Amino acid sequence: LQAMSGSEQDWLALRPQEPSPSQCCGSGCKPCIYDVYEKELAQWERAKAMQDKSLLMGKKEQSNNSELNPDTFTAFSVSSVEQLTEDTYQYKFELPGNSSLRLSLGQHIVLRGVVNGLEVQRAYTPISPGNAEGYFEVLIKCYEVGLMSQYIKTWKRGDVVFWRGPFGGFPYQPNKHGELLMLASGTGLAPMIPILQSIADDEEDETFVTLVGCFPTFDKIYLKPLLQDLARYWNIRIFYVLSQETSLEKLPWSYRENTYTGRLDEDLMKTIINSCRRRPFVLICGSSAFHEDTSRYLKVAGIEENSCFVF
């Protein structure tokens, strides 16, 4: 067997590495990390065929110019860490000068982490307004055994982390839908916040919104002060469904009339839909089980799939 020549080895060292499944966040990003790999592989094959390494020079793994980009990861530094509940944190990142991420509503960005030498990527939705200047904020739930969570839990102020995006989003237009029904479980609240804020901030937008936030207990509701502020608007109602609370007696008075104990089920879904002033357009964000259950209840309540959007 002929030994591989030095130049062959050089080319092999330059060949892009195929992503491992853990690197794909599964959120349907365009481009996905696999798309980026295919593009880089084609570039490498072309360069190798022409024996011209300068053709690879355009390949940049990450950029430091702090412009968010869907193809490459950009460095951002952590400016504050705030613990919201026992396992959920709000992280604030710096943007240079007065720049803004310019996200459209409900768009997500992808975080890259390396844990024990394994690269992991996950998608998160910033909860700060898309036009917030000089910073953006992300709500993250850390799991005991989650690979990415192990990485995130080590973050301190001043640490640099890498994001790419933006992706997805809900093409929201003021007054397009008479009423929005938002069904959010846990951190599924994140993409709903920028939409709620944009409706509250726009005096011309008369869309009614009913947000249903599903959490295990009262203590685990995120961003209570912000939600209480939003619920004061004439066109925004907020309900809470607390699966592990058995009675409302321990809750503050201001929460009792719009909180349900137990799980969001078919009957409660009907009750909420019947209390909407118009037939709602539904936004759903939560686990896949939450999505399956709510879709089933909505169908029974007569809401068609084309009147739903899933984050």
mmCIF file of C-alpha atoms in Angstrom:
data_model
loop_
_atom_site.group_PDB
_atom_site.id
_atom_site.type_symbol
_atom_site.label_atom_id
_atom_site.label_comp_id
_atom_site.label_asym_id
_atom_site.label_seq_id
_atom_site.Cartn_x
_atom_site.Cartn_y
_atom_site.Cartn_z
ATOM 1 C CA LEU A 1 0.000 0.000 0.000
ATOM 2 C CA GLN A 2 1.463 3.283 -1.048
ATOM 3 C CA ALA A 3 2.121 5.642 1.864
ATOM 4 C CA MET A 4 0.053 8.811 1.783
ATOM 5 C CA SER A 5 2.121 11.697 0.484
ATOM 6 C CA GLY A 6 2.709 14.713 2.723
ATOM 7 C CA SER A 7 0.482 16.897 0.589
ATOM 8 C CA GLU A 8 -2.348 14.334 0.757
ATOM 9 C CA GLN A 9 -2.121 14.457 4.550
ATOM 10 C CA ASP A 10 -2.157 18.250 4.468
ATOM 11 C CA TRP A 11 -5.350 18.211 2.411
ATOM 12 C CA LEU A 12 -6.963 15.652 4.739
ATOM 13 C CA ALA A 13 -6.165 17.871 7.712
ATOM 14 C CA LEU A 14 -7.971 20.734 5.963
ATOM 15 C CA ARG A 15 -11.060 18.702 5.149
ATOM 16 C CA PRO A 16 -14.092 20.080 7.056
ATOM 17 C CA GLN A 17 -15.362 17.797 9.804
ATOM 18 C CA GLU A 18 -18.825 16.365 9.473
ATOM 19 C CA PRO A 19 -21.023 17.635 12.346
ATOM 20 C CA SER A 20 -22.084 15.135 14.983
ATOM 21 C CA PRO A 21 -25.821 14.832 15.725
ATOM 22 C CA SER A 22 -25.336 16.702 19.034
ATOM 23 C CA GLN A 23 -24.288 19.773 17.062
ATOM 24 C CA CYS A 24 -27.645 20.073 15.309
ATOM 25 C CA CYS A 25 -30.168 21.903 17.499
ATOM 26 C CA GLY A 26 -33.109 20.403 15.589
ATOM 27 C CA SER A 27 -34.907 23.728 15.177
ATOM 28 C CA GLY A 28 -34.929 23.725 11.382
ATOM 29 C CA CYS A 29 -32.397 26.555 11.001
ATOM 30 C CA LYS A 30 -31.572 27.789 7.509
ATOM 31 C CA PRO A 31 -28.703 27.202 7.029
ATOM 32 C CA CYS A 32 -28.481 24.208 9.349
ATOM 33 C CA ILE A 33 -25.020 23.244 10.562
ATOM 34 C CA TYR A 34 -25.202 20.372 8.027
ATOM 35 C CA ASP A 35 -25.855 22.873 5.210
ATOM 36 C CA VAL A 36 -22.780 24.853 6.278
ATOM 37 C CA TYR A 37 -20.770 21.598 6.275
ATOM 38 C CA GLU A 38 -21.952 20.655 2.749
ATOM 39 C CA LYS A 39 -20.947 24.095 1.487
ATOM 40 C CA GLU A 40 -17.511 23.896 3.115
ATOM 41 C CA LEU A 41 -16.995 20.337 1.849
ATOM 42 C CA ALA A 42 -17.771 21.380 -1.730
ATOM 43 C CA GLN A 43 -15.345 24.281 -1.335
ATOM 44 C CA TRP A 44 -12.656 21.905 -0.026
ATOM 45 C CA GLU A 45 -13.194 19.408 -2.866
ATOM 46 C CA ARG A 46 -12.917 22.177 -5.443
ATOM 47 C CA ALA A 47 -9.722 23.534 -3.831
ATOM 48 C CA LYS A 48 -8.194 20.032 -3.626
ATOM 49 C CA ALA A 49 -9.007 19.256 -7.249
ATOM 50 C CA MET A 50 -7.262 22.469 -8.278
ATOM 51 C CA GLN A 51 -4.501 21.978 -5.672
ATOM 52 C CA ASP A 52 -5.049 25.565 -4.572
ATOM 53 C CA LYS A 53 -5.265 26.150 -0.811
ATOM 54 C CA SER A 54 -5.970 29.842 -1.238
ATOM 55 C CA LEU A 55 -9.515 28.837 -2.252
ATOM 56 C CA LEU A 56 -10.092 27.826 1.375
ATOM 57 C CA MET A 57 -9.058 31.168 2.778
ATOM 58 C CA GLY A 58 -12.623 32.434 2.683
ATOM 59 C CA LYS A 59 -13.558 29.843 5.309
ATOM 60 C CA LYS A 60 -14.068 31.544 8.654
ATOM 61 C CA GLU A 61 -15.184 29.564 11.672
ATOM 62 C CA GLN A 62 -16.208 32.497 13.799
ATOM 63 C CA SER A 63 -16.134 36.252 13.592
ATOM 64 C CA ASN A 64 -15.423 38.919 16.154
ATOM 65 C CA ASN A 65 -17.155 41.847 14.518
ATOM 66 C CA SER A 66 -20.219 41.305 16.738
ATOM 67 C CA GLU A 67 -22.632 41.222 13.813
ATOM 68 C CA LEU A 68 -24.941 38.265 14.215
ATOM 69 C CA ASN A 69 -24.656 36.008 11.169
ATOM 70 C CA PRO A 70 -26.570 32.825 10.238
ATOM 71 C CA ASP A 71 -23.499 31.104 8.738
ATOM 72 C CA THR A 72 -20.744 31.739 11.251
ATOM 73 C CA PHE A 73 -20.580 32.039 15.008
ATOM 74 C CA THR A 74 -19.968 35.468 16.498
ATOM 75 C CA ALA A 75 -18.481 36.181 19.926
ATOM 76 C CA PHE A 76 -20.603 38.045 22.504
ATOM 77 C CA SER A 77 -19.702 38.686 26.116
ATOM 78 C CA VAL A 78 -21.936 37.990 29.107
ATOM 79 C CA SER A 79 -22.738 41.246 30.930
ATOM 80 C CA SER A 80 -25.006 39.858 33.668
ATOM 81 C CA VAL A 81 -26.416 36.620 35.041
ATOM 82 C CA GLU A 82 -29.685 36.640 36.990
ATOM 83 C CA GLN A 83 -31.193 33.538 38.562
ATOM 84 C CA LEU A 84 -34.992 33.606 38.139
ATOM 85 C CA THR A 85 -35.979 30.251 39.650
ATOM 86 C CA GLU A 86 -34.005 27.288 40.956
ATOM 87 C CA ASP A 87 -33.116 26.158 37.436
ATOM 88 C CA THR A 88 -33.810 29.133 35.175
ATOM 89 C CA TYR A 89 -31.551 32.071 34.443
ATOM 90 C CA GLN A 90 -31.715 35.308 32.503
ATOM 91 C CA TYR A 91 -28.456 36.124 30.721
ATOM 92 C CA LYS A 92 -27.645 39.529 29.318
ATOM 93 C CA PHE A 93 -25.101 39.934 26.500
ATOM 94 C CA GLU A 94 -23.300 43.053 25.382
ATOM 95 C CA LEU A 95 -23.631 44.497 21.906
ATOM 96 C CA PRO A 96 -20.981 46.991 20.810
ATOM 97 C CA GLY A 97 -21.944 50.665 20.859
ATOM 98 C CA ASN A 98 -25.686 51.119 20.480
ATOM 99 C CA SER A 99 -26.061 48.310 17.975
ATOM 100 C CA SER A 100 -29.041 45.976 18.118
ATOM 101 C CA LEU A 101 -29.604 42.361 17.006
ATOM 102 C CA ARG A 102 -32.488 43.569 14.802
ATOM 103 C CA LEU A 103 -34.437 40.362 15.265
ATOM 104 C CA SER A 104 -37.912 40.041 13.916
ATOM 105 C CA LEU A 105 -40.524 38.771 16.371
ATOM 106 C CA GLY A 106 -39.947 35.409 17.989
ATOM 107 C CA GLN A 107 -36.745 34.648 16.066
ATOM 108 C CA HIS A 108 -34.257 32.311 17.713
ATOM 109 C CA ILE A 109 -30.470 32.214 17.769
ATOM 110 C CA VAL A 110 -28.187 29.207 18.110
ATOM 111 C CA LEU A 111 -25.621 28.828 20.878
ATOM 112 C CA ARG A 112 -22.480 26.752 20.525
ATOM 113 C CA GLY A 113 -20.932 25.098 23.564
ATOM 114 C CA VAL A 114 -18.119 22.593 24.026
ATOM 115 C CA VAL A 115 -18.513 20.113 26.878
ATOM 116 C CA ASN A 116 -15.901 17.401 27.511
ATOM 117 C CA GLY A 117 -14.606 17.938 23.994
ATOM 118 C CA LEU A 118 -18.079 17.443 22.475
ATOM 119 C CA GLU A 119 -19.588 20.341 20.564
ATOM 120 C CA VAL A 120 -23.277 20.988 21.271
ATOM 121 C CA GLN A 121 -25.648 23.484 19.694
ATOM 122 C CA ARG A 122 -29.031 24.615 21.010
ATOM 123 C CA ALA A 123 -31.559 27.220 19.948
ATOM 124 C CA TYR A 124 -32.847 29.948 22.299
ATOM 125 C CA THR A 125 -35.171 32.890 21.732
ATOM 126 C CA PRO A 126 -34.063 36.283 23.042
ATOM 127 C CA ILE A 127 -36.708 37.863 25.268
ATOM 128 C CA SER A 128 -35.368 41.412 24.875
ATOM 129 C CA PRO A 129 -37.105 43.630 22.268
ATOM 130 C CA GLY A 130 -35.622 43.020 18.795
ATOM 131 C CA ASN A 131 -34.535 46.654 18.601
ATOM 132 C CA ALA A 132 -32.969 46.773 22.106
ATOM 133 C CA GLU A 133 -29.739 48.769 21.814
ATOM 134 C CA GLY A 134 -26.418 47.715 23.279
ATOM 135 C CA TYR A 135 -27.610 44.362 24.671
ATOM 136 C CA PHE A 136 -29.808 41.302 24.242
ATOM 137 C CA GLU A 137 -31.249 38.932 26.871
ATOM 138 C CA VAL A 138 -31.946 35.215 26.789
ATOM 139 C CA LEU A 139 -34.001 33.060 29.162
ATOM 140 C CA ILE A 140 -32.427 29.623 29.697
ATOM 141 C CA LYS A 141 -33.542 26.646 31.735
ATOM 142 C CA CYS A 142 -30.650 24.489 32.937
ATOM 143 C CA TYR A 143 -31.208 20.753 33.300
ATOM 144 C CA GLU A 144 -29.352 18.539 35.777
ATOM 145 C CA VAL A 145 -27.963 16.238 33.103
ATOM 146 C CA GLY A 146 -28.096 18.452 30.007
ATOM 147 C CA LEU A 147 -24.765 18.761 28.205
ATOM 148 C CA MET A 148 -25.388 22.365 27.216
ATOM 149 C CA SER A 149 -26.667 23.160 30.715
ATOM 150 C CA GLN A 150 -23.345 22.033 32.223
ATOM 151 C CA TYR A 151 -21.607 24.541 29.979
ATOM 152 C CA ILE A 152 -24.076 27.381 30.591
ATOM 153 C CA LYS A 153 -23.944 26.969 34.378
ATOM 154 C CA THR A 154 -20.247 27.938 34.298
ATOM 155 C CA TRP A 155 -20.929 31.370 32.715
ATOM 156 C CA LYS A 156 -19.837 34.424 34.616
ATOM 157 C CA ARG A 157 -19.891 38.084 33.775
ATOM 158 C CA GLY A 158 -17.270 38.841 31.133
ATOM 159 C CA ASP A 159 -17.243 35.324 29.629
ATOM 160 C CA VAL A 160 -17.332 35.163 25.835
ATOM 161 C CA VAL A 161 -19.822 32.836 24.152
ATOM 162 C CA PHE A 162 -20.665 32.169 20.510
ATOM 163 C CA TRP A 163 -24.027 32.650 18.792
ATOM 164 C CA ARG A 164 -25.241 32.482 15.190
ATOM 165 C CA GLY A 165 -28.572 33.396 13.620
ATOM 166 C CA PRO A 166 -31.218 34.637 13.525
ATOM 167 C CA PHE A 167 -33.618 31.898 12.402
ATOM 168 C CA GLY A 168 -37.345 31.238 12.279
ATOM 169 C CA GLY A 169 -39.712 33.670 13.897
ATOM 170 C CA PHE A 170 -43.395 34.343 13.494
ATOM 171 C CA PRO A 171 -44.244 36.802 10.720
ATOM 172 C CA TYR A 172 -46.380 38.968 13.023
ATOM 173 C CA GLN A 173 -48.285 41.895 11.511
ATOM 174 C CA PRO A 174 -50.225 44.352 13.685
ATOM 175 C CA ASN A 175 -54.016 43.917 13.451
ATOM 176 C CA LYS A 176 -53.753 40.975 11.063
ATOM 177 C CA HIS A 177 -55.393 38.609 13.571
ATOM 178 C CA GLY A 178 -58.331 39.723 15.701
ATOM 179 C CA GLU A 179 -57.089 37.695 18.645
ATOM 180 C CA LEU A 180 -53.932 35.747 19.381
ATOM 181 C CA LEU A 181 -54.030 32.825 21.793
ATOM 182 C CA MET A 182 -50.517 32.092 23.087
ATOM 183 C CA LEU A 183 -49.964 28.685 24.664
ATOM 184 C CA ALA A 184 -46.580 28.540 26.390
ATOM 185 C CA SER A 185 -45.057 25.905 28.603
ATOM 186 C CA GLY A 186 -42.075 26.903 30.767
ATOM 187 C CA THR A 187 -39.373 28.669 28.753
ATOM 188 C CA GLY A 188 -41.767 28.425 25.778
ATOM 189 C CA LEU A 189 -42.719 31.842 27.130
ATOM 190 C CA ALA A 190 -39.595 33.319 25.481
ATOM 191 C CA PRO A 191 -40.815 33.842 21.885
ATOM 192 C CA MET A 192 -44.156 35.200 23.157
ATOM 193 C CA ILE A 193 -42.556 38.070 25.127
ATOM 194 C CA PRO A 194 -41.256 40.164 22.178
ATOM 195 C CA ILE A 195 -44.632 39.784 20.407
ATOM 196 C CA LEU A 196 -46.566 40.822 23.538
ATOM 197 C CA GLN A 197 -44.262 43.792 24.036
ATOM 198 C CA SER A 198 -44.608 44.956 20.461
ATOM 199 C CA ILE A 199 -48.421 44.835 20.759
ATOM 200 C CA ALA A 200 -48.326 46.722 24.073
ATOM 201 C CA ASP A 201 -45.944 49.365 22.657
ATOM 202 C CA ASP A 202 -47.972 50.001 19.497
ATOM 203 C CA GLU A 203 -51.013 52.147 20.201
ATOM 204 C CA GLU A 204 -52.354 51.431 16.727
ATOM 205 C CA ASP A 205 -52.286 47.665 17.300
ATOM 206 C CA GLU A 206 -55.671 46.544 18.625
ATOM 207 C CA THR A 207 -55.031 42.803 18.570
ATOM 208 C CA PHE A 208 -56.479 41.028 21.609
ATOM 209 C CA VAL A 209 -54.053 38.602 23.209
ATOM 210 C CA THR A 210 -54.702 35.762 25.615
ATOM 211 C CA LEU A 211 -51.521 34.215 26.984
ATOM 212 C CA VAL A 212 -51.765 30.873 28.782
ATOM 213 C CA GLY A 213 -48.564 30.132 30.703
ATOM 214 C CA CYS A 214 -48.154 26.557 31.947
ATOM 215 C CA PHE A 215 -45.782 26.011 34.875
ATOM 216 C CA PRO A 216 -45.431 23.364 37.612
ATOM 217 C CA THR A 217 -45.852 25.759 40.563
ATOM 218 C CA PHE A 218 -46.381 29.451 41.286
ATOM 219 C CA ASP A 219 -42.695 29.870 42.231
ATOM 220 C CA LYS A 220 -41.658 28.611 38.814
ATOM 221 C CA ILE A 221 -43.460 31.310 36.825
ATOM 222 C CA TYR A 222 -40.770 33.361 35.087
ATOM 223 C CA LEU A 223 -40.703 37.133 34.671
ATOM 224 C CA LYS A 224 -43.703 37.784 36.939
ATOM 225 C CA PRO A 225 -43.214 41.594 37.175
ATOM 226 C CA LEU A 226 -43.017 41.906 33.393
ATOM 227 C CA LEU A 227 -46.103 39.709 32.867
ATOM 228 C CA GLN A 228 -48.066 41.628 35.513
ATOM 229 C CA ASP A 229 -47.211 44.885 33.703
ATOM 230 C CA LEU A 230 -48.324 43.487 30.363
ATOM 231 C CA ALA A 231 -51.582 42.156 31.850
ATOM 232 C CA ARG A 232 -52.557 45.755 32.709
ATOM 233 C CA TYR A 233 -53.037 46.576 29.023
ATOM 234 C CA TRP A 234 -56.674 46.641 27.924
ATOM 235 C CA ASN A 235 -56.094 44.082 25.157
ATOM 236 C CA ILE A 236 -53.840 41.583 26.992
ATOM 237 C CA ARG A 237 -55.081 38.812 29.310
ATOM 238 C CA ILE A 238 -52.798 36.353 31.045
ATOM 239 C CA PHE A 239 -53.830 33.015 32.543
ATOM 240 C CA TYR A 240 -51.610 30.623 34.464
ATOM 241 C CA VAL A 241 -52.046 26.850 34.601
ATOM 242 C CA LEU A 242 -50.084 25.297 37.482
ATOM 243 C CA SER A 243 -49.835 21.533 37.150
ATOM 244 C CA GLN A 244 -48.439 20.805 40.626
ATOM 245 C CA GLU A 245 -50.464 23.278 42.722
ATOM 246 C CA THR A 246 -53.562 21.832 44.359
ATOM 247 C CA SER A 247 -55.206 24.993 45.687
ATOM 248 C CA LEU A 248 -55.093 28.720 44.999
ATOM 249 C CA GLU A 249 -55.145 29.698 48.680
ATOM 250 C CA LYS A 250 -51.399 30.305 48.964
ATOM 251 C CA LEU A 251 -51.373 32.528 45.855
ATOM 252 C CA PRO A 252 -51.419 36.334 46.068
ATOM 253 C CA TRP A 253 -54.929 37.734 45.516
ATOM 254 C CA SER A 254 -53.960 39.369 42.236
ATOM 255 C CA TYR A 255 -53.270 35.925 40.721
ATOM 256 C CA ARG A 256 -56.219 33.924 41.977
ATOM 257 C CA GLU A 257 -58.881 34.767 39.444
ATOM 258 C CA ASN A 258 -56.700 34.072 36.407
ATOM 259 C CA THR A 259 -54.922 30.925 37.637
ATOM 260 C CA TYR A 260 -56.011 27.298 37.214
ATOM 261 C CA THR A 261 -54.591 24.326 39.085
ATOM 262 C CA GLY A 262 -53.924 20.989 37.415
ATOM 263 C CA ARG A 263 -53.012 20.499 33.788
ATOM 264 C CA LEU A 264 -54.160 22.265 30.656
ATOM 265 C CA ASP A 265 -56.720 19.782 29.335
ATOM 266 C CA GLU A 266 -59.477 19.603 26.753
ATOM 267 C CA ASP A 267 -62.116 21.222 28.990
ATOM 268 C CA LEU A 268 -59.911 24.092 30.100
ATOM 269 C CA MET A 269 -58.879 24.707 26.494
ATOM 270 C CA LYS A 270 -62.570 24.961 25.492
ATOM 271 C CA THR A 271 -63.250 27.335 28.393
ATOM 272 C CA ILE A 272 -60.369 29.603 27.389
ATOM 273 C CA ILE A 273 -61.252 29.593 23.692
ATOM 274 C CA ASN A 274 -64.891 30.359 24.510
ATOM 275 C CA SER A 275 -63.748 33.320 26.591
ATOM 276 C CA CYS A 276 -61.820 34.794 23.636
ATOM 277 C CA ARG A 277 -63.673 37.656 21.982
ATOM 278 C CA ARG A 278 -63.008 36.306 18.501
ATOM 279 C CA ARG A 279 -61.808 33.076 16.982
ATOM 280 C CA PRO A 280 -58.125 33.150 17.883
ATOM 281 C CA PHE A 281 -55.009 32.479 15.855
ATOM 282 C CA VAL A 282 -52.892 30.223 18.088
ATOM 283 C CA LEU A 283 -49.155 30.368 18.845
ATOM 284 C CA ILE A 284 -47.657 27.336 20.612
ATOM 285 C CA CYS A 285 -44.263 26.929 22.252
ATOM 286 C CA GLY A 286 -43.163 24.172 24.612
ATOM 287 C CA SER A 287 -41.976 20.571 24.576
ATOM 288 C CA SER A 288 -43.037 18.208 21.786
ATOM 289 C CA ALA A 289 -45.453 16.527 24.240
ATOM 290 C CA PHE A 290 -46.989 19.940 25.041
ATOM 291 C CA HIS A 291 -47.345 20.636 21.314
ATOM 292 C CA GLU A 292 -49.032 17.261 20.684
ATOM 293 C CA ASP A 293 -51.469 17.644 23.577
ATOM 294 C CA THR A 294 -52.439 21.241 22.836
ATOM 295 C CA SER A 295 -52.864 20.508 19.120
ATOM 296 C CA ARG A 296 -55.257 17.705 19.997
ATOM 297 C CA TYR A 297 -57.316 19.895 22.359
ATOM 298 C CA LEU A 298 -57.427 22.711 19.790
ATOM 299 C CA LYS A 299 -58.715 20.335 17.131
ATOM 300 C CA VAL A 300 -61.514 19.186 19.447
ATOM 301 C CA ALA A 301 -62.322 22.858 20.090
ATOM 302 C CA GLY A 302 -62.622 23.391 16.328
ATOM 303 C CA ILE A 303 -59.391 25.304 15.712
ATOM 304 C CA GLU A 304 -57.846 24.199 12.415
ATOM 305 C CA GLU A 305 -54.141 23.581 11.872
ATOM 306 C CA ASN A 306 -53.893 26.524 9.501
ATOM 307 C CA SER A 307 -54.843 28.774 12.431
ATOM 308 C CA CYS A 308 -51.824 27.656 14.474
ATOM 309 C CA PHE A 309 -48.130 28.449 14.464
ATOM 310 C CA VAL A 310 -45.617 26.347 16.401
ATOM 311 C CA PHE A 311 -42.257 27.772 17.483
#
